[in-house]
C-alpha cells in the first residue's frame, strides 16, 4: 500500500501535462430518503444488526476462504503492480551488462605466401547503459495517473465482490432457517391432519361422523405430506450454497447447521446515511468514478502523442582481450546524446486515438451518472419493500394469534357436541396456512433488510 501512495504522488505531476485535469463529478441526490431513518452510525459491521452469532461466524469464514473473493483480491494486487510498473517506467533506466567469449578463427591459405594459422582469442566487455525519456508533455505522468485510478477501481470492484459475498451468505442462511421453520410447521400440520384422520374414522365408525369428513381429512393429510419433499430439497440447496460460499464441499456444513434455529431478525434499524453518502459507500459507484478518472487521464496520454518525444541515452563500457586489461585506459569507451522523434505523418491514427479517448471518457461519465440514478432507485425500492414487509409480518402475527384462538374455540365446541368437526378442520387449515405465511414473512423481512443494506453499500447498524 505504501508503494501505491508513492505512485499516486508521482501521478500528481500530471497536473501540468496535456489533457484535462480530472475533477470528480458531482451527483444530484435528494436531501433525504422517502422513509425517514436515523443517519448516525454505530461502529460495527452491518450484519451484526441481526444478532445471530452463527450467521456472523459464517460471514467471517466466507471472507477468509471464498475463492471468488481471493481472486478479486489478487486482481487488486495485480492492478497495483501495474501502477508501480507504470511509475517506474517514467524514471531513468540504468542497466549493467557484461560478457565474455572465446572464439577460434580457422586457418586460411590463398597462396603459399599468404598462409595463416588458426587462431584462438578471448574477448571481455562490461559497461553501463542509461536511458531516460523526458516527460515534456506529461504523457508518462498521465499514464501513471490512469494506472493508479485503474488500481483504485480494482479495489472498489473487490469491495463489491466482498459486499455481494456477505449478502449471499446472509440470504442463504436466512432462507435455510426459514425452510427449517416451514418444515417444522409442515411437520406439525401433517401430524395434526393424521390425528384428524384417526378421529374422523373413529367418529364415522361410531356413527357420529360422516364419510365425507373422513375423505376430506385424508385429502388434507395427503396434501400436507406432498409439501415436504420440495421444502426438504430447498433446504439442502441453501445448505450446499453456504458450504460453497465458505470455500468448502457442498455438504460440509450439514452437521453444523442441521439443528433448527430461529430465522434471524433485525434487532436494530438500518443506518443508511444520507443519500449523498451513497456515492462514497457503494463499491460499484466508486468503481465507476475511478474508471472515469482513468479514462480522463488517458486523454492526456493520447494528446501528448501528437508532440515530439525527447529521450536521453548514454553508455560507458570497457572491452579488452583479457580480463586483466579491462582496467586499462585504452579499454574504455563511452557515448552520450539525445534522441528526438517528431511525428510527421501517421494517416490520422494519433488524432483518431485522441478522439477515441475523449469519447470513452464521455461514455464513462454517462455510465457513472446512470449508475448513481440506478443506485438511488434501488435504495428507495428496497426501503419501501422492507418497510411494508414489517407491516405485513406484524399483521400476520396478529392473524396467527386470532386464528389460534378460533381453532381452540372450535375444538372446544366440537368436544361439547355443539358444532360439526368440519368447523374444527376448517379452523385448523386456516391456522396452519397462516403459520406457513408467517414463516415466509419472517424470511422476507430479513432478506429485504439484507437487500436494503446491500443497496446502500453495506451501511451500519443503529441502536
GROMACS .gro file of C-alpha atoms in nm:
model
  463
    1UNK     CA    1   0.000   0.000   0.000
    2UNK     CA    2   0.284   0.239   0.080
    3UNK     CA    3   0.430   0.187  -0.265
    4UNK     CA    4   0.097   0.276  -0.423
    5UNK     CA    5   0.097   0.600  -0.225
    6UNK     CA    6   0.434   0.684  -0.381
    7UNK     CA    7   0.294   0.600  -0.724
    8UNK     CA    8  -0.005   0.827  -0.659
    9UNK     CA    9   0.234   1.108  -0.564
   10UNK     CA   10   0.413   1.067  -0.896
   11UNK     CA   11   0.078   1.077  -1.071
   12UNK     CA   12   0.017   1.421  -0.921
   13UNK     CA   13   0.286   1.551  -1.153
   14UNK     CA   14   0.031   1.518  -1.432
   15UNK     CA   15  -0.125   1.846  -1.322
   16UNK     CA   16   0.097   2.035  -1.567
   17UNK     CA   17   0.055   1.785  -1.851
   18UNK     CA   18  -0.167   1.790  -2.156
   19UNK     CA   19  -0.528   1.681  -2.137
   20UNK     CA   20  -0.796   1.781  -1.885
   21UNK     CA   21  -0.716   1.781  -1.514
   22UNK     CA   22  -0.963   1.543  -1.355
   23UNK     CA   23  -1.238   1.681  -1.134
   24UNK     CA   24  -1.470   1.427  -0.964
   25UNK     CA   25  -1.827   1.463  -1.095
   26UNK     CA   26  -2.098   1.582  -0.861
   27UNK     CA   27  -2.414   1.381  -0.817
   28UNK     CA   28  -2.755   1.535  -0.771
   29UNK     CA   29  -2.916   1.345  -0.484
   30UNK     CA   30  -3.228   1.409  -0.274
   31UNK     CA   31  -3.190   1.561   0.071
   32UNK     CA   32  -3.329   1.252   0.248
   33UNK     CA   33  -3.483   0.911   0.190
   34UNK     CA   34  -3.857   0.867   0.143
   35UNK     CA   35  -3.881   0.660   0.463
   36UNK     CA   36  -3.712   0.856   0.744
   37UNK     CA   37  -3.438   0.665   0.924
   38UNK     CA   38  -3.164   0.770   1.163
   39UNK     CA   39  -2.835   0.850   0.990
   40UNK     CA   40  -2.580   0.846   1.271
   41UNK     CA   41  -2.353   0.541   1.263
   42UNK     CA   42  -2.275   0.286   1.528
   43UNK     CA   43  -1.930   0.138   1.475
   44UNK     CA   44  -1.994  -0.226   1.392
   45UNK     CA   45  -2.034  -0.445   1.088
   46UNK     CA   46  -2.381  -0.422   0.939
   47UNK     CA   47  -2.460  -0.792   0.952
   48UNK     CA   48  -2.432  -0.783   1.331
   49UNK     CA   49  -2.764  -0.599   1.335
   50UNK     CA   50  -2.926  -0.944   1.303
   51UNK     CA   51  -2.773  -1.062   1.633
   52UNK     CA   52  -2.708  -1.417   1.512
   53UNK     CA   53  -2.358  -1.533   1.617
   54UNK     CA   54  -2.363  -1.838   1.391
   55UNK     CA   55  -2.453  -1.628   1.088
   56UNK     CA   56  -2.177  -1.379   1.172
   57UNK     CA   57  -1.929  -1.666   1.209
   58UNK     CA   58  -2.019  -1.793   0.861
   59UNK     CA   59  -1.958  -1.445   0.718
   60UNK     CA   60  -1.614  -1.431   0.876
   61UNK     CA   61  -1.538  -1.777   0.740
   62UNK     CA   62  -1.651  -1.683   0.391
   63UNK     CA   63  -1.439  -1.367   0.393
   64UNK     CA   64  -1.135  -1.579   0.477
   65UNK     CA   65  -1.189  -1.870   0.239
   66UNK     CA   66  -1.416  -1.778  -0.053
   67UNK     CA   67  -1.232  -1.838  -0.384
   68UNK     CA   68  -1.411  -1.557  -0.569
   69UNK     CA   69  -1.304  -1.305  -0.307
   70UNK     CA   70  -0.947  -1.439  -0.317
   71UNK     CA   71  -0.944  -1.392  -0.694
   72UNK     CA   72  -1.074  -1.035  -0.656
   73UNK     CA   73  -0.803  -0.951  -0.403
   74UNK     CA   74  -0.541  -1.097  -0.638
   75UNK     CA   75  -0.675  -0.869  -0.913
   76UNK     CA   76  -0.624  -0.572  -0.682
   77UNK     CA   77  -0.262  -0.671  -0.622
   78UNK     CA   78  -0.210  -0.716  -0.995
   79UNK     CA   79  -0.354  -0.370  -1.070
   80UNK     CA   80  -0.133  -0.210  -0.807
   81UNK     CA   81   0.172  -0.384  -0.950
   82UNK     CA   82   0.087  -0.245  -1.296
   83UNK     CA   83   0.061   0.104  -1.148
   84UNK     CA   84   0.403   0.064  -0.987
   85UNK     CA   85   0.542  -0.064  -1.315
   86UNK     CA   86   0.398   0.237  -1.498
   87UNK     CA   87   0.554   0.473  -1.244
   88UNK     CA   88   0.891   0.301  -1.271
   89UNK     CA   89   0.891   0.349  -1.646
   90UNK     CA   90   0.888   0.727  -1.606
   91UNK     CA   91   1.216   0.727  -1.414
   92UNK     CA   92   1.568   0.700  -1.561
   93UNK     CA   93   1.672   0.345  -1.651
   94UNK     CA   94   2.021   0.211  -1.582
   95UNK     CA   95   2.146  -0.134  -1.683
   96UNK     CA   96   2.473  -0.311  -1.617
   97UNK     CA   97   2.591  -0.559  -1.879
   98UNK     CA   98   2.889  -0.788  -1.912
   99UNK     CA   99   3.001  -1.067  -2.140
  100UNK     CA  100   3.298  -1.290  -2.204
  101UNK     CA  101   3.367  -1.507  -2.510
  102UNK     CA  102   3.637  -1.730  -2.659
  103UNK     CA  103   3.648  -1.767  -3.041
  104UNK     CA  104   3.856  -1.964  -3.290
  105UNK     CA  105   3.942  -1.826  -3.632
  106UNK     CA  106   4.013  -2.103  -3.886
  107UNK     CA  107   4.333  -2.119  -4.090
  108UNK     CA  108   4.328  -1.966  -4.441
  109UNK     CA  109   4.551  -2.003  -4.746
  110UNK     CA  110   4.500  -1.826  -5.078
  111UNK     CA  111   4.861  -1.862  -5.194
  112UNK     CA  112   5.173  -2.009  -5.048
  113UNK     CA  113   5.280  -1.663  -4.934
  114UNK     CA  114   4.953  -1.567  -4.758
  115UNK     CA  115   4.900  -1.875  -4.546
  116UNK     CA  116   4.775  -1.807  -4.190
  117UNK     CA  117   4.732  -2.039  -3.893
  118UNK     CA  118   4.414  -2.091  -3.694
  119UNK     CA  119   4.389  -1.853  -3.402
  120UNK     CA  120   4.201  -1.864  -3.066
  121UNK     CA  121   4.123  -1.533  -2.896
  122UNK     CA  122   3.938  -1.415  -2.582
  123UNK     CA  123   3.709  -1.113  -2.557
  124UNK     CA  124   3.580  -0.940  -2.242
  125UNK     CA  125   3.338  -0.645  -2.213
  126UNK     CA  126   3.137  -0.470  -1.944
  127UNK     CA  127   2.954  -0.141  -1.914
  128UNK     CA  128   2.654   0.068  -1.812
  129UNK     CA  129   2.366   0.169  -2.038
  130UNK     CA  130   2.136   0.456  -1.933
  131UNK     CA  131   1.821   0.599  -2.086
  132UNK     CA  132   1.556   0.850  -1.981
  133UNK     CA  133   1.252   0.972  -2.169
  134UNK     CA  134   1.190   1.333  -2.074
  135UNK     CA  135   0.823   1.383  -1.992
  136UNK     CA  136   0.788   1.715  -2.175
  137UNK     CA  137   0.411   1.694  -2.222
  138UNK     CA  138   0.308   1.495  -1.917
  139UNK     CA  139   0.242   1.175  -2.112
  140UNK     CA  140   0.420   0.948  -1.864
  141UNK     CA  141   0.265   1.120  -1.564
  142UNK     CA  142  -0.082   1.091  -1.719
  143UNK     CA  143  -0.013   0.723  -1.778
  144UNK     CA  144   0.074   0.681  -1.410
  145UNK     CA  145  -0.241   0.872  -1.315
  146UNK     CA  146  -0.452   0.638  -1.531
  147UNK     CA  147  -0.286   0.327  -1.384
  148UNK     CA  148  -0.337   0.445  -1.026
  149UNK     CA  149  -0.705   0.518  -1.094
  150UNK     CA  150  -0.743   0.173  -1.250
  151UNK     CA  151  -0.588   0.015  -0.940
  152UNK     CA  152  -0.833   0.205  -0.720
  153UNK     CA  153  -1.118   0.091  -0.944
  154UNK     CA  154  -0.998  -0.266  -0.896
  155UNK     CA  155  -1.006  -0.210  -0.519
  156UNK     CA  156  -1.365  -0.088  -0.540
  157UNK     CA  157  -1.458  -0.386  -0.757
  158UNK     CA  158  -1.314  -0.623  -0.496
  159UNK     CA  159  -1.514  -0.440  -0.229
  160UNK     CA  160  -1.822  -0.507  -0.441
  161UNK     CA  161  -1.737  -0.878  -0.452
  162UNK     CA  162  -1.700  -0.869  -0.073
  163UNK     CA  163  -2.037  -0.698  -0.029
  164UNK     CA  164  -2.208  -0.948  -0.260
  165UNK     CA  165  -2.047  -1.238  -0.077
  166UNK     CA  166  -2.168  -1.116   0.262
  167UNK     CA  167  -2.518  -1.064   0.123
  168UNK     CA  168  -2.523  -1.412  -0.030
  169UNK     CA  169  -2.417  -1.571   0.300
  170UNK     CA  170  -2.681  -1.380   0.495
  171UNK     CA  171  -2.954  -1.452   0.244
  172UNK     CA  172  -2.883  -1.824   0.214
  173UNK     CA  173  -2.851  -1.861   0.590
  174UNK     CA  174  -3.178  -1.677   0.647
  175UNK     CA  175  -3.358  -1.884   0.385
  176UNK     CA  176  -3.214  -2.204   0.531
  177UNK     CA  177  -3.355  -2.116   0.874
  178UNK     CA  178  -3.679  -2.022   0.703
  179UNK     CA  179  -3.708  -2.361   0.535
  180UNK     CA  180  -3.633  -2.530   0.866
  181UNK     CA  181  -3.917  -2.332   1.023
  182UNK     CA  182  -4.152  -2.411   0.736
  183UNK     CA  183  -4.063  -2.780   0.761
  184UNK     CA  184  -4.139  -2.766   1.132
  185UNK     CA  185  -4.477  -2.606   1.063
  186UNK     CA  186  -4.542  -2.854   0.782
  187UNK     CA  187  -4.450  -3.145   1.009
  188UNK     CA  188  -4.688  -3.021   1.277
  189UNK     CA  189  -4.955  -2.985   1.009
  190UNK     CA  190  -4.902  -3.344   0.892
  191UNK     CA  191  -4.923  -3.468   1.250
  192UNK     CA  192  -5.239  -3.267   1.314
  193UNK     CA  193  -5.406  -3.396   0.996
  194UNK     CA  194  -5.304  -3.752   1.085
  195UNK     CA  195  -5.478  -3.710   1.421
  196UNK     CA  196  -5.779  -3.567   1.238
  197UNK     CA  197  -5.796  -3.869   1.011
  198UNK     CA  198  -5.788  -4.104   1.310
  199UNK     CA  199  -6.055  -3.905   1.490
  200UNK     CA  200  -6.291  -3.881   1.190
  201UNK     CA  201  -6.262  -4.256   1.137
  202UNK     CA  202  -6.348  -4.323   1.500
  203UNK     CA  203  -6.646  -4.089   1.474
  204UNK     CA  204  -6.756  -4.248   1.148
  205UNK     CA  205  -6.731  -4.599   1.290
  206UNK     CA  206  -6.925  -4.483   1.596
  207UNK     CA  207  -7.198  -4.337   1.378
  208UNK     CA  208  -7.139  -3.981   1.490
  209UNK     CA  209  -6.938  -3.874   1.189
  210UNK     CA  210  -6.970  -3.879   0.812
  211UNK     CA  211  -6.770  -4.043   0.538
  212UNK     CA  212  -6.724  -3.700   0.382
  213UNK     CA  213  -6.536  -3.583   0.689
  214UNK     CA  214  -6.305  -3.885   0.668
  215UNK     CA  215  -6.233  -3.831   0.297
  216UNK     CA  216  -6.167  -3.459   0.343
  217UNK     CA  217  -5.933  -3.528   0.633
  218UNK     CA  218  -5.744  -3.788   0.431
  219UNK     CA  219  -5.713  -3.545   0.137
  220UNK     CA  220  -5.574  -3.275   0.365
  221UNK     CA  221  -5.323  -3.523   0.509
  222UNK     CA  222  -5.204  -3.629   0.163
  223UNK     CA  223  -5.175  -3.266   0.051
  224UNK     CA  224  -4.974  -3.164   0.357
  225UNK     CA  225  -4.735  -3.458   0.310
  226UNK     CA  226  -4.683  -3.357  -0.054
  227UNK     CA  227  -4.540  -3.022   0.063
  228UNK     CA  228  -4.248  -3.183   0.250
  229UNK     CA  229  -4.019  -3.304  -0.035
  230UNK     CA  230  -3.989  -2.962  -0.205
  231UNK     CA  231  -3.918  -2.791   0.128
  232UNK     CA  232  -3.652  -3.051   0.210
  233UNK     CA  233  -3.490  -3.004  -0.131
  234UNK     CA  234  -3.480  -2.625  -0.098
  235UNK     CA  235  -3.326  -2.655   0.247
  236UNK     CA  236  -3.046  -2.873   0.110
  237UNK     CA  237  -2.986  -2.629  -0.176
  238UNK     CA  238  -2.931  -2.345   0.074
  239UNK     CA  239  -2.704  -2.568   0.283
  240UNK     CA  240  -2.493  -2.652  -0.022
  241UNK     CA  241  -2.475  -2.285  -0.121
  242UNK     CA  242  -2.348  -2.183   0.223
  243UNK     CA  243  -2.081  -2.453   0.212
  244UNK     CA  244  -1.958  -2.336  -0.128
  245UNK     CA  245  -1.963  -1.970  -0.021
  246UNK     CA  246  -1.738  -2.056   0.273
  247UNK     CA  247  -1.496  -2.243   0.045
  248UNK     CA  248  -1.600  -2.597   0.141
  249UNK     CA  249  -1.757  -2.906  -0.015
  250UNK     CA  250  -2.137  -2.886  -0.062
  251UNK     CA  251  -2.231  -3.098   0.242
  252UNK     CA  252  -1.958  -2.969   0.475
  253UNK     CA  253  -2.196  -2.766   0.692
  254UNK     CA  254  -2.469  -3.030   0.726
  255UNK     CA  255  -2.381  -3.116   1.087
  256UNK     CA  256  -2.319  -2.757   1.194
  257UNK     CA  257  -2.646  -2.621   1.054
  258UNK     CA  258  -2.864  -2.929   1.096
  259UNK     CA  259  -3.023  -2.813   1.421
  260UNK     CA  260  -3.332  -2.595   1.381
  261UNK     CA  261  -3.280  -2.236   1.492
  262UNK     CA  262  -3.494  -1.921   1.461
  263UNK     CA  263  -3.495  -1.707   1.150
  264UNK     CA  264  -3.259  -1.411   1.207
  265UNK     CA  265  -3.446  -1.093   1.292
  266UNK     CA  266  -3.322  -0.738   1.259
  267UNK     CA  267  -3.279  -0.604   1.611
  268UNK     CA  268  -3.163  -0.257   1.506
  269UNK     CA  269  -3.281  -0.011   1.246
  270UNK     CA  270  -3.071   0.012   0.931
  271UNK     CA  271  -2.829   0.304   0.929
  272UNK     CA  272  -2.850   0.428   0.571
  273UNK     CA  273  -2.670   0.758   0.597
  274UNK     CA  274  -2.776   1.049   0.375
  275UNK     CA  275  -2.846   0.998   0.004
  276UNK     CA  276  -2.530   1.196  -0.075
  277UNK     CA  277  -2.327   0.935   0.116
  278UNK     CA  278  -2.433   0.669  -0.133
  279UNK     CA  279  -2.169   0.777  -0.386
  280UNK     CA  280  -1.891   0.711  -0.133
  281UNK     CA  281  -2.041   0.395   0.016
  282UNK     CA  282  -2.142   0.181  -0.282
  283UNK     CA  283  -1.847  -0.007  -0.434
  284UNK     CA  284  -1.992  -0.003  -0.786
  285UNK     CA  285  -2.024   0.376  -0.779
  286UNK     CA  286  -1.670   0.417  -0.650
  287UNK     CA  287  -1.551   0.182  -0.923
  288UNK     CA  288  -1.736   0.378  -1.193
  289UNK     CA  289  -1.591   0.707  -1.066
  290UNK     CA  290  -1.235   0.569  -1.067
  291UNK     CA  291  -1.284   0.431  -1.419
  292UNK     CA  292  -1.390   0.781  -1.524
  293UNK     CA  293  -1.072   0.921  -1.367
  294UNK     CA  294  -0.862   0.667  -1.557
  295UNK     CA  295  -1.039   0.743  -1.886
  296UNK     CA  296  -0.981   1.117  -1.834
  297UNK     CA  297  -0.609   1.065  -1.778
  298UNK     CA  298  -0.587   0.859  -2.097
  299UNK     CA  299  -0.693   1.169  -2.291
  300UNK     CA  300  -0.368   1.338  -2.183
  301UNK     CA  301  -0.167   1.034  -2.291
  302UNK     CA  302  -0.325   1.039  -2.636
  303UNK     CA  303  -0.284   1.416  -2.672
  304UNK     CA  304   0.084   1.401  -2.576
  305UNK     CA  305   0.140   1.152  -2.858
  306UNK     CA  306   0.080   1.438  -3.105
  307UNK     CA  307   0.402   1.610  -2.992
  308UNK     CA  308   0.772   1.523  -3.020
  309UNK     CA  309   0.937   1.275  -2.785
  310UNK     CA  310   1.281   1.352  -2.643
  311UNK     CA  311   1.498   1.087  -2.481
  312UNK     CA  312   1.846   1.095  -2.335
  313UNK     CA  313   2.073   0.795  -2.367
  314UNK     CA  314   2.428   0.704  -2.295
  315UNK     CA  315   2.669   0.423  -2.222
  316UNK     CA  316   3.008   0.365  -2.061
  317UNK     CA  317   3.191   0.045  -2.147
  318UNK     CA  318   3.514  -0.147  -2.115
  319UNK     CA  319   3.637  -0.406  -2.365
  320UNK     CA  320   3.963  -0.599  -2.388
  321UNK     CA  321   4.118  -0.929  -2.495
  322UNK     CA  322   4.183  -1.029  -2.136
  323UNK     CA  323   4.002  -0.969  -1.809
  324UNK     CA  324   4.308  -0.801  -1.661
  325UNK     CA  325   4.323  -0.545  -1.942
  326UNK     CA  326   3.970  -0.413  -1.867
  327UNK     CA  327   4.112  -0.165  -1.616
  328UNK     CA  328   4.344  -0.001  -1.871
  329UNK     CA  329   4.253   0.341  -2.009
  330UNK     CA  330   4.261   0.217  -2.366
  331UNK     CA  331   3.981  -0.029  -2.288
  332UNK     CA  332   3.731   0.245  -2.215
  333UNK     CA  333   3.454   0.364  -2.447
  334UNK     CA  334   3.155   0.593  -2.398
  335UNK     CA  335   2.868   0.755  -2.583
  336UNK     CA  336   2.601   1.012  -2.494
  337UNK     CA  337   2.335   1.202  -2.683
  338UNK     CA  338   1.970   1.295  -2.715
  339UNK     CA  339   1.713   1.124  -2.935
  340UNK     CA  340   1.425   1.323  -3.083
  341UNK     CA  341   1.120   1.167  -3.250
  342UNK     CA  342   0.891   1.411  -3.431
  343UNK     CA  343   0.561   1.271  -3.560
  344UNK     CA  344   0.508   1.385  -3.919
  345UNK     CA  345   0.251   1.166  -4.090
  346UNK     CA  346   0.056   0.872  -3.949
  347UNK     CA  347  -0.260   0.873  -4.156
  348UNK     CA  348  -0.458   1.039  -3.873
  349UNK     CA  349  -0.417   0.748  -3.628
  350UNK     CA  350  -0.297   0.965  -3.339
  351UNK     CA  351  -0.583   1.211  -3.370
  352UNK     CA  352  -0.826   0.923  -3.405
  353UNK     CA  353  -0.686   0.779  -3.082
  354UNK     CA  354  -0.737   1.115  -2.910
  355UNK     CA  355  -1.097   1.132  -3.032
  356UNK     CA  356  -1.149   0.776  -2.911
  357UNK     CA  357  -1.017   0.855  -2.563
  358UNK     CA  358  -1.237   1.163  -2.534
  359UNK     CA  359  -1.543   0.962  -2.633
  360UNK     CA  360  -1.453   0.688  -2.383
  361UNK     CA  361  -1.431   0.947  -2.106
  362UNK     CA  362  -1.773   1.084  -2.200
  363UNK     CA  363  -1.905   0.729  -2.200
  364UNK     CA  364  -1.756   0.665  -1.856
  365UNK     CA  365  -1.913   0.981  -1.714
  366UNK     CA  366  -2.254   0.894  -1.855
  367UNK     CA  367  -2.221   0.542  -1.712
  368UNK     CA  368  -2.136   0.688  -1.371
  369UNK     CA  369  -2.437   0.917  -1.372
  370UNK     CA  370  -2.665   0.632  -1.476
  371UNK     CA  371  -2.518   0.415  -1.200
  372UNK     CA  372  -2.597   0.684  -0.942
  373UNK     CA  373  -2.959   0.705  -1.058
  374UNK     CA  374  -2.991   0.327  -1.055
  375UNK     CA  375  -2.842   0.309  -0.706
  376UNK     CA  376  -3.084   0.571  -0.572
  377UNK     CA  377  -3.377   0.378  -0.721
  378UNK     CA  378  -3.251   0.051  -0.574
  379UNK     CA  379  -3.230   0.202  -0.227
  380UNK     CA  380  -3.576   0.356  -0.247
  381UNK     CA  381  -3.726   0.030  -0.379
  382UNK     CA  382  -3.555  -0.175  -0.111
  383UNK     CA  383  -3.651   0.075   0.158
  384UNK     CA  384  -4.022   0.076   0.083
  385UNK     CA  385  -4.027  -0.301   0.037
  386UNK     CA  386  -3.855  -0.353   0.372
  387UNK     CA  387  -4.082  -0.105   0.548
  388UNK     CA  388  -4.403  -0.261   0.412
  389UNK     CA  389  -4.275  -0.612   0.484
  390UNK     CA  390  -4.251  -0.520   0.852
  391UNK     CA  391  -4.618  -0.422   0.845
  392UNK     CA  392  -4.714  -0.745   0.669
  393UNK     CA  393  -4.526  -0.957   0.923
  394UNK     CA  394  -4.688  -0.773   1.214
  395UNK     CA  395  -5.028  -0.827   1.057
  396UNK     CA  396  -4.965  -1.198   1.013
  397UNK     CA  397  -4.851  -1.229   1.376
  398UNK     CA  398  -5.186  -1.085   1.485
  399UNK     CA  399  -5.371  -1.307   1.237
  400UNK     CA  400  -5.199  -1.623   1.367
  401UNK     CA  401  -5.285  -1.525   1.724
  402UNK     CA  402  -5.653  -1.476   1.632
  403UNK     CA  403  -5.666  -1.793   1.422
  404UNK     CA  404  -5.519  -1.999   1.703
  405UNK     CA  405  -5.787  -1.870   1.936
  406UNK     CA  406  -6.053  -1.959   1.678
  407UNK     CA  407  -5.913  -2.311   1.643
  408UNK     CA  408  -5.914  -2.363   2.019
  409UNK     CA  409  -6.274  -2.243   2.039
  410UNK     CA  410  -6.385  -2.468   1.751
  411UNK     CA  411  -6.219  -2.769   1.914
  412UNK     CA  412  -6.385  -2.688   2.247
  413UNK     CA  413  -6.730  -2.654   2.090
  414UNK     CA  414  -6.686  -2.978   1.896
  415UNK     CA  415  -6.582  -3.163   2.211
  416UNK     CA  416  -6.906  -3.046   2.374
  417UNK     CA  417  -7.106  -3.157   2.071
  418UNK     CA  418  -7.206  -2.801   1.986
  419UNK     CA  419  -7.051  -2.790   1.636
  420UNK     CA  420  -6.952  -3.014   1.347
  421UNK     CA  421  -6.595  -3.134   1.323
  422UNK     CA  422  -6.570  -2.975   0.981
  423UNK     CA  423  -6.558  -2.642   1.163
  424UNK     CA  424  -6.254  -2.769   1.354
  425UNK     CA  425  -6.097  -2.886   1.029
  426UNK     CA  426  -6.153  -2.550   0.863
  427UNK     CA  427  -6.012  -2.362   1.163
  428UNK     CA  428  -5.710  -2.591   1.172
  429UNK     CA  429  -5.645  -2.549   0.799
  430UNK     CA  430  -5.666  -2.171   0.830
  431UNK     CA  431  -5.427  -2.170   1.128
  432UNK     CA  432  -5.167  -2.385   0.952
  433UNK     CA  433  -5.189  -2.175   0.638
  434UNK     CA  434  -5.133  -1.854   0.836
  435UNK     CA  435  -4.841  -2.010   1.025
  436UNK     CA  436  -4.678  -2.103   0.693
  437UNK     CA  437  -4.735  -1.749   0.563
  438UNK     CA  438  -4.583  -1.605   0.880
  439UNK     CA  439  -4.275  -1.824   0.837
  440UNK     CA  440  -4.237  -1.691   0.482
  441UNK     CA  441  -4.288  -1.335   0.605
  442UNK     CA  442  -4.016  -1.375   0.869
  443UNK     CA  443  -3.773  -1.479   0.597
  444UNK     CA  444  -3.888  -1.200   0.364
  445UNK     CA  445  -3.845  -0.938   0.638
  446UNK     CA  446  -3.485  -1.048   0.697
  447UNK     CA  447  -3.393  -1.082   0.329
  448UNK     CA  448  -3.548  -0.743   0.249
  449UNK     CA  449  -3.329  -0.589   0.520
  450UNK     CA  450  -3.025  -0.759   0.363
  451UNK     CA  451  -3.121  -0.621   0.022
  452UNK     CA  452  -3.157  -0.274   0.174
  453UNK     CA  453  -2.815  -0.288   0.335
  454UNK     CA  454  -2.657  -0.406   0.010
  455UNK     CA  455  -2.830  -0.126  -0.182
  456UNK     CA  456  -2.659   0.137   0.033
  457UNK     CA  457  -2.324  -0.037   0.005
  458UNK     CA  458  -2.322  -0.210   0.345
  459UNK     CA  459  -2.433   0.064   0.580
  460UNK     CA  460  -2.421   0.037   0.957
  461UNK     CA  461  -2.645  -0.091   1.235
  462UNK     CA  462  -2.814   0.165   1.456
  463UNK     CA  463  -2.924   0.118   1.820
   0.00000   0.00000   0.00000
